[in-house]
Amino acid sequence: DYNQADETWWQVAYASGDGAYYIGQPDYDASTDGFAVNLAIPIRDGQGGDVIGVLRSTFILQGFNHILLGVRFGRSGEADLIFPTGDVIGSVQSDGSEQISEIVDLATLSDLGANTAGYGIIPYRGMDHIVSQAKVTSTGLGEDAIAALGWYLVIYQDIMEIQEPVDTLTKYTLYISVGVFLIA
C-alpha cells in the first residue's frame, strides 16, 4: 500500500500543498495489539512554503493509561480520558494490557459541561460521584488539531469521601455543644 493519498491523515497533512497538523481518533492497531492514534505533519520546503512531504507516526495510547493511573487524590479520586464516541481510557488491566473501557453517557457529560459551576454530582462509573470535566486543548503547534479532537478529561471522586470532612466537623460540633451544655 505505497500510495497513501486515500488516507485521511494524508489528505489533511498534505491538502494539495496547504497541509495542516493531523491527529486522529483512537483505533485498534493489530500490529501492537492495542489502541493507537495516527499523527501527521506537513514537511515544507526551505522557505516554509509548499508542502514537499508528510511525516506520519503512530502514538500508542498505553502511555495515557499509565499517566491517568497516576492521577490520584484521596482514596477514590481518579481521572479518565473520554473520546467523542463515549469510549473511556483510564485503566490498565492486571496483565498490563490497555483497556478502552465502558462507554459513558455523553448527554450527561454534555449537561455537566454546560454547568457554570464546572462540576456536579452525577452517576458515573456505576455510582454517584462528584465529577468535573475539561476539554483537552493546547497552545502552540497543532492547537487547532488538538481542539478538533473533542476529547475530555474527566476527574471524579466518590461523594461519600468528599462528605467525610463535613461529617467529621458536624460530629465534633455536636460533641462540643453537648459538652458545653453539660458543663453549663
PDB file of C-alpha atoms in Angstrom:
ATOM      1  CA  ASP A   1       0.000   0.000   0.000  1.00  0.00           C
ATOM      2  CA  TYR A   2       2.538   2.557  -1.195  1.00  0.00           C
ATOM      3  CA  ASN A   3       0.030   5.254  -2.213  1.00  0.00           C
ATOM      4  CA  GLN A   4      -1.448   6.800   0.941  1.00  0.00           C
ATOM      5  CA  ALA A   5      -3.418   9.573  -0.818  1.00  0.00           C
ATOM      6  CA  ASP A   6      -6.737   7.921   0.107  1.00  0.00           C
ATOM      7  CA  GLU A   7      -5.978   8.094   3.852  1.00  0.00           C
ATOM      8  CA  THR A   8      -7.489  10.906   5.955  1.00  0.00           C
ATOM      9  CA  TRP A   9      -4.167  11.687   7.651  1.00  0.00           C
ATOM     10  CA  TRP A  10      -2.541  12.253   4.252  1.00  0.00           C
ATOM     11  CA  GLN A  11      -5.401  14.372   2.925  1.00  0.00           C
ATOM     12  CA  VAL A  12      -5.265  16.689   5.969  1.00  0.00           C
ATOM     13  CA  ALA A  13      -1.468  16.881   6.265  1.00  0.00           C
ATOM     14  CA  TYR A  14      -0.837  17.346   2.551  1.00  0.00           C
ATOM     15  CA  ALA A  15      -4.050  19.172   1.493  1.00  0.00           C
ATOM     16  CA  SER A  16      -2.818  19.906  -2.045  1.00  0.00           C
ATOM     17  CA  GLY A  17       0.197  21.750  -0.665  1.00  0.00           C
ATOM     18  CA  ASP A  18      -1.595  23.691   2.102  1.00  0.00           C
ATOM     19  CA  GLY A  19      -1.140  20.971   4.776  1.00  0.00           C
ATOM     20  CA  ALA A  20      -2.084  21.122   8.433  1.00  0.00           C
ATOM     21  CA  TYR A  21      -1.360  19.050  11.527  1.00  0.00           C
ATOM     22  CA  TYR A  22      -3.404  15.865  11.821  1.00  0.00           C
ATOM     23  CA  ILE A  23      -4.219  13.907  14.978  1.00  0.00           C
ATOM     24  CA  GLY A  24      -6.636  11.015  14.555  1.00  0.00           C
ATOM     25  CA  GLN A  25      -9.095   9.358  16.874  1.00  0.00           C
ATOM     26  CA  PRO A  26      -8.052   6.121  18.618  1.00  0.00           C
ATOM     27  CA  ASP A  27      -8.205   2.948  16.535  1.00  0.00           C
ATOM     28  CA  TYR A  28      -7.318  -0.626  17.341  1.00  0.00           C
ATOM     29  CA  ASP A  29      -3.869  -1.377  15.922  1.00  0.00           C
ATOM     30  CA  ALA A  30      -3.388  -5.125  15.333  1.00  0.00           C
ATOM     31  CA  SER A  31       0.389  -4.739  14.943  1.00  0.00           C
ATOM     32  CA  THR A  32       0.716  -3.516  18.552  1.00  0.00           C
ATOM     33  CA  ASP A  33      -2.398  -5.285  19.890  1.00  0.00           C
ATOM     34  CA  GLY A  34      -3.571  -2.018  21.382  1.00  0.00           C
ATOM     35  CA  PHE A  35      -5.185   1.318  20.671  1.00  0.00           C
ATOM     36  CA  ALA A  36      -3.215   3.953  18.803  1.00  0.00           C
ATOM     37  CA  VAL A  37      -3.564   7.419  17.298  1.00  0.00           C
ATOM     38  CA  ASN A  38      -2.156   8.398  13.907  1.00  0.00           C
ATOM     39  CA  LEU A  39      -0.239  11.686  13.809  1.00  0.00           C
ATOM     40  CA  ALA A  40       0.885  13.525  10.675  1.00  0.00           C
ATOM     41  CA  ILE A  41       2.572  16.859   9.988  1.00  0.00           C
ATOM     42  CA  PRO A  42       3.371  18.558   6.705  1.00  0.00           C
ATOM     43  CA  ILE A  43       7.036  18.960   5.750  1.00  0.00           C
ATOM     44  CA  ARG A  44       7.580  22.261   3.922  1.00  0.00           C
ATOM     45  CA  ASP A  45      10.336  23.415   1.612  1.00  0.00           C
ATOM     46  CA  GLY A  46      13.199  25.540   2.978  1.00  0.00           C
ATOM     47  CA  GLN A  47      11.229  28.782   2.676  1.00  0.00           C
ATOM     48  CA  GLY A  48       8.292  27.394   4.670  1.00  0.00           C
ATOM     49  CA  GLY A  49       6.029  27.422   1.650  1.00  0.00           C
ATOM     50  CA  ASP A  50       4.958  24.365  -0.299  1.00  0.00           C
ATOM     51  CA  VAL A  51       4.376  21.019   1.336  1.00  0.00           C
ATOM     52  CA  ILE A  52       7.010  18.649  -0.043  1.00  0.00           C
ATOM     53  CA  GLY A  53       6.146  15.662   2.107  1.00  0.00           C
ATOM     54  CA  VAL A  54       4.356  14.370   5.174  1.00  0.00           C
ATOM     55  CA  LEU A  55       5.816  12.872   8.336  1.00  0.00           C
ATOM     56  CA  ARG A  56       3.473  10.293   9.881  1.00  0.00           C
ATOM     57  CA  SER A  57       3.771   8.378  13.126  1.00  0.00           C
ATOM     58  CA  THR A  58       1.599   6.283  15.391  1.00  0.00           C
ATOM     59  CA  PHE A  59       1.247   7.008  19.099  1.00  0.00           C
ATOM     60  CA  ILE A  60       0.260   4.015  21.233  1.00  0.00           C
ATOM     61  CA  LEU A  61      -2.241   5.070  23.898  1.00  0.00           C
ATOM     62  CA  GLN A  62      -0.933   2.760  26.597  1.00  0.00           C
ATOM     63  CA  GLY A  63       1.162   5.686  27.808  1.00  0.00           C
ATOM     64  CA  PHE A  64      -2.040   7.607  28.581  1.00  0.00           C
ATOM     65  CA  ASN A  65      -3.266   4.700  30.700  1.00  0.00           C
ATOM     66  CA  HIS A  66      -0.201   4.918  32.918  1.00  0.00           C
ATOM     67  CA  ILE A  67      -0.416   8.701  33.199  1.00  0.00           C
ATOM     68  CA  LEU A  68      -4.088   8.557  34.158  1.00  0.00           C
ATOM     69  CA  LEU A  69      -3.410   5.832  36.715  1.00  0.00           C
ATOM     70  CA  GLY A  70      -1.009   8.257  38.386  1.00  0.00           C
ATOM     71  CA  VAL A  71      -3.788  10.814  38.877  1.00  0.00           C
ATOM     72  CA  ARG A  72      -4.964  10.038  42.387  1.00  0.00           C
ATOM     73  CA  PHE A  73      -6.288  12.226  45.142  1.00  0.00           C
ATOM     74  CA  GLY A  74      -7.757  10.916  48.327  1.00  0.00           C
ATOM     75  CA  ARG A  75      -8.785   7.278  48.277  1.00  0.00           C
ATOM     76  CA  SER A  76     -11.248   7.456  45.395  1.00  0.00           C
ATOM     77  CA  GLY A  77     -10.262  10.377  43.158  1.00  0.00           C
ATOM     78  CA  GLU A  78      -9.430   9.321  39.600  1.00  0.00           C
ATOM     79  CA  ALA A  79      -9.236  10.632  36.046  1.00  0.00           C
ATOM     80  CA  ASP A  80     -10.495   9.381  32.675  1.00  0.00           C
ATOM     81  CA  LEU A  81      -9.875  10.491  29.115  1.00  0.00           C
ATOM     82  CA  ILE A  82     -13.107  10.390  27.103  1.00  0.00           C
ATOM     83  CA  PHE A  83     -13.309  10.326  23.316  1.00  0.00           C
ATOM     84  CA  PRO A  84     -16.186  11.656  21.151  1.00  0.00           C
ATOM     85  CA  THR A  85     -17.576   8.120  20.822  1.00  0.00           C
ATOM     86  CA  GLY A  86     -18.021   7.967  24.595  1.00  0.00           C
ATOM     87  CA  ASP A  87     -15.192   5.450  24.964  1.00  0.00           C
ATOM     88  CA  VAL A  88     -13.141   5.878  28.125  1.00  0.00           C
ATOM     89  CA  ILE A  89      -9.454   5.264  28.698  1.00  0.00           C
ATOM     90  CA  GLY A  90      -8.059   5.378  32.187  1.00  0.00           C
ATOM     91  CA  SER A  91      -7.228   1.939  33.463  1.00  0.00           C
ATOM     92  CA  VAL A  92      -4.714  -0.814  32.879  1.00  0.00           C
ATOM     93  CA  GLN A  93      -5.601  -4.487  33.216  1.00  0.00           C
ATOM     94  CA  SER A  94      -3.789  -6.680  35.747  1.00  0.00           C
ATOM     95  CA  ASP A  95      -1.853  -8.258  32.866  1.00  0.00           C
ATOM     96  CA  GLY A  96      -0.588  -4.814  31.813  1.00  0.00           C
ATOM     97  CA  SER A  97      -2.657  -4.598  28.624  1.00  0.00           C
ATOM     98  CA  GLU A  98      -4.505  -1.417  27.897  1.00  0.00           C
ATOM     99  CA  GLN A  99      -8.223  -1.022  28.012  1.00  0.00           C
ATOM    100  CA  ILE A 100     -10.675   1.329  26.461  1.00  0.00           C
ATOM    101  CA  SER A 101     -13.455   0.504  28.825  1.00  0.00           C
ATOM    102  CA  GLU A 102     -17.116   1.263  29.026  1.00  0.00           C
ATOM    103  CA  ILE A 103     -18.946   3.854  27.042  1.00  0.00           C
ATOM    104  CA  VAL A 104     -20.159   6.765  29.156  1.00  0.00           C
ATOM    105  CA  ASP A 105     -23.386   8.690  28.726  1.00  0.00           C
ATOM    106  CA  LEU A 106     -22.277  11.634  26.583  1.00  0.00           C
ATOM    107  CA  ALA A 107     -25.539  13.523  27.193  1.00  0.00           C
ATOM    108  CA  THR A 108     -24.874  13.547  30.946  1.00  0.00           C
ATOM    109  CA  LEU A 109     -21.321  14.758  30.429  1.00  0.00           C
ATOM    110  CA  SER A 110     -22.564  17.365  27.954  1.00  0.00           C
ATOM    111  CA  ASP A 111     -25.005  18.667  30.563  1.00  0.00           C
ATOM    112  CA  LEU A 112     -22.153  18.800  33.054  1.00  0.00           C
ATOM    113  CA  GLY A 113     -20.057  20.791  30.573  1.00  0.00           C
ATOM    114  CA  ALA A 114     -22.850  23.348  30.316  1.00  0.00           C
ATOM    115  CA  ASN A 115     -22.922  23.690  34.112  1.00  0.00           C
ATOM    116  CA  THR A 116     -21.400  27.059  35.036  1.00  0.00           C
ATOM    117  CA  ALA A 117     -20.062  25.652  38.323  1.00  0.00           C
ATOM    118  CA  GLY A 118     -17.817  23.323  36.317  1.00  0.00           C
ATOM    119  CA  TYR A 119     -18.732  20.262  38.371  1.00  0.00           C
ATOM    120  CA  GLY A 120     -21.720  18.304  39.508  1.00  0.00           C
ATOM    121  CA  ILE A 121     -22.926  15.179  41.244  1.00  0.00           C
ATOM    122  CA  ILE A 122     -23.874  12.629  38.601  1.00  0.00           C
ATOM    123  CA  PRO A 123     -23.963   8.857  38.199  1.00  0.00           C
ATOM    124  CA  TYR A 124     -20.570   7.980  36.738  1.00  0.00           C
ATOM    125  CA  ARG A 125     -18.958   4.542  36.544  1.00  0.00           C
ATOM    126  CA  GLY A 126     -21.877   2.906  38.293  1.00  0.00           C
ATOM    127  CA  MET A 127     -22.313   5.206  41.297  1.00  0.00           C
ATOM    128  CA  ASP A 128     -22.789   8.837  42.260  1.00  0.00           C
ATOM    129  CA  HIS A 129     -19.561  10.836  42.066  1.00  0.00           C
ATOM    130  CA  ILE A 130     -18.704  14.480  42.104  1.00  0.00           C
ATOM    131  CA  VAL A 131     -17.465  14.971  38.554  1.00  0.00           C
ATOM    132  CA  SER A 132     -15.660  17.752  36.733  1.00  0.00           C
ATOM    133  CA  GLN A 133     -14.586  17.821  33.113  1.00  0.00           C
ATOM    134  CA  ALA A 134     -12.443  19.923  30.816  1.00  0.00           C
ATOM    135  CA  LYS A 135     -11.931  19.807  27.070  1.00  0.00           C
ATOM    136  CA  VAL A 136      -8.409  18.763  26.064  1.00  0.00           C
ATOM    137  CA  THR A 137      -6.695  21.770  24.467  1.00  0.00           C
ATOM    138  CA  SER A 138      -3.213  23.001  23.758  1.00  0.00           C
ATOM    139  CA  THR A 139      -1.388  26.169  22.851  1.00  0.00           C
ATOM    140  CA  GLY A 140       1.240  26.376  20.174  1.00  0.00           C
ATOM    141  CA  LEU A 141       1.880  23.957  17.326  1.00  0.00           C
ATOM    142  CA  GLY A 142      -1.086  21.792  16.419  1.00  0.00           C
ATOM    143  CA  GLU A 143      -3.522  23.533  18.753  1.00  0.00           C
ATOM    144  CA  ASP A 144      -6.301  23.508  16.124  1.00  0.00           C
ATOM    145  CA  ALA A 145      -5.823  19.771  15.537  1.00  0.00           C
ATOM    146  CA  ILE A 146      -5.969  19.062  19.267  1.00  0.00           C
ATOM    147  CA  ALA A 147      -9.031  21.269  19.814  1.00  0.00           C
ATOM    148  CA  ALA A 148     -10.827  19.473  16.965  1.00  0.00           C
ATOM    149  CA  LEU A 149     -10.403  16.073  18.648  1.00  0.00           C
ATOM    150  CA  GLY A 150     -13.297  16.596  21.060  1.00  0.00           C
ATOM    151  CA  TRP A 151     -11.503  14.746  23.882  1.00  0.00           C
ATOM    152  CA  TYR A 152     -12.393  15.481  27.511  1.00  0.00           C
ATOM    153  CA  LEU A 153     -10.531  14.902  30.755  1.00  0.00           C
ATOM    154  CA  VAL A 154     -12.937  13.870  33.490  1.00  0.00           C
ATOM    155  CA  ILE A 155     -11.954  13.978  37.159  1.00  0.00           C
ATOM    156  CA  TYR A 156     -14.226  12.203  39.618  1.00  0.00           C
ATOM    157  CA  GLN A 157     -14.345  11.290  43.290  1.00  0.00           C
ATOM    158  CA  ASP A 158     -16.706   9.287  45.497  1.00  0.00           C
ATOM    159  CA  ILE A 159     -19.233  11.649  47.036  1.00  0.00           C
ATOM    160  CA  MET A 160     -19.018   9.854  50.398  1.00  0.00           C
ATOM    161  CA  GLU A 161     -15.303  10.640  50.648  1.00  0.00           C
ATOM    162  CA  ILE A 162     -15.935  14.282  49.850  1.00  0.00           C
ATOM    163  CA  GLN A 163     -18.524  14.496  52.614  1.00  0.00           C
ATOM    164  CA  GLU A 164     -16.245  12.950  55.277  1.00  0.00           C
ATOM    165  CA  PRO A 165     -14.706  16.267  56.461  1.00  0.00           C
ATOM    166  CA  VAL A 166     -18.166  17.854  56.768  1.00  0.00           C
ATOM    167  CA  ASP A 167     -19.497  14.813  58.650  1.00  0.00           C
ATOM    168  CA  THR A 168     -16.492  14.877  60.984  1.00  0.00           C
ATOM    169  CA  LEU A 169     -16.879  18.602  61.635  1.00  0.00           C
ATOM    170  CA  THR A 170     -20.599  18.160  62.293  1.00  0.00           C
ATOM    171  CA  LYS A 171     -19.872  15.331  64.758  1.00  0.00           C
ATOM    172  CA  TYR A 172     -17.225  17.398  66.634  1.00  0.00           C
ATOM    173  CA  THR A 173     -19.516  20.410  66.731  1.00  0.00           C
ATOM    174  CA  LEU A 174     -22.246  18.227  68.234  1.00  0.00           C
ATOM    175  CA  TYR A 175     -19.823  16.795  70.846  1.00  0.00           C
ATOM    176  CA  ILE A 176     -18.610  20.268  71.805  1.00  0.00           C
ATOM    177  CA  SER A 177     -22.178  21.579  72.010  1.00  0.00           C
ATOM    178  CA  VAL A 178     -23.226  18.681  74.269  1.00  0.00           C
ATOM    179  CA  GLY A 179     -20.085  19.183  76.414  1.00  0.00           C
ATOM    180  CA  VAL A 180     -20.771  22.914  76.789  1.00  0.00           C
ATOM    181  CA  PHE A 181     -24.417  22.169  77.621  1.00  0.00           C
ATOM    182  CA  LEU A 182     -23.435  19.632  80.302  1.00  0.00           C
ATOM    183  CA  ILE A 183     -20.854  21.990  81.797  1.00  0.00           C
ATOM    184  CA  ALA A 184     -23.381  24.833  81.851  1.00  0.00           C
TER     185      ALA A 184
END
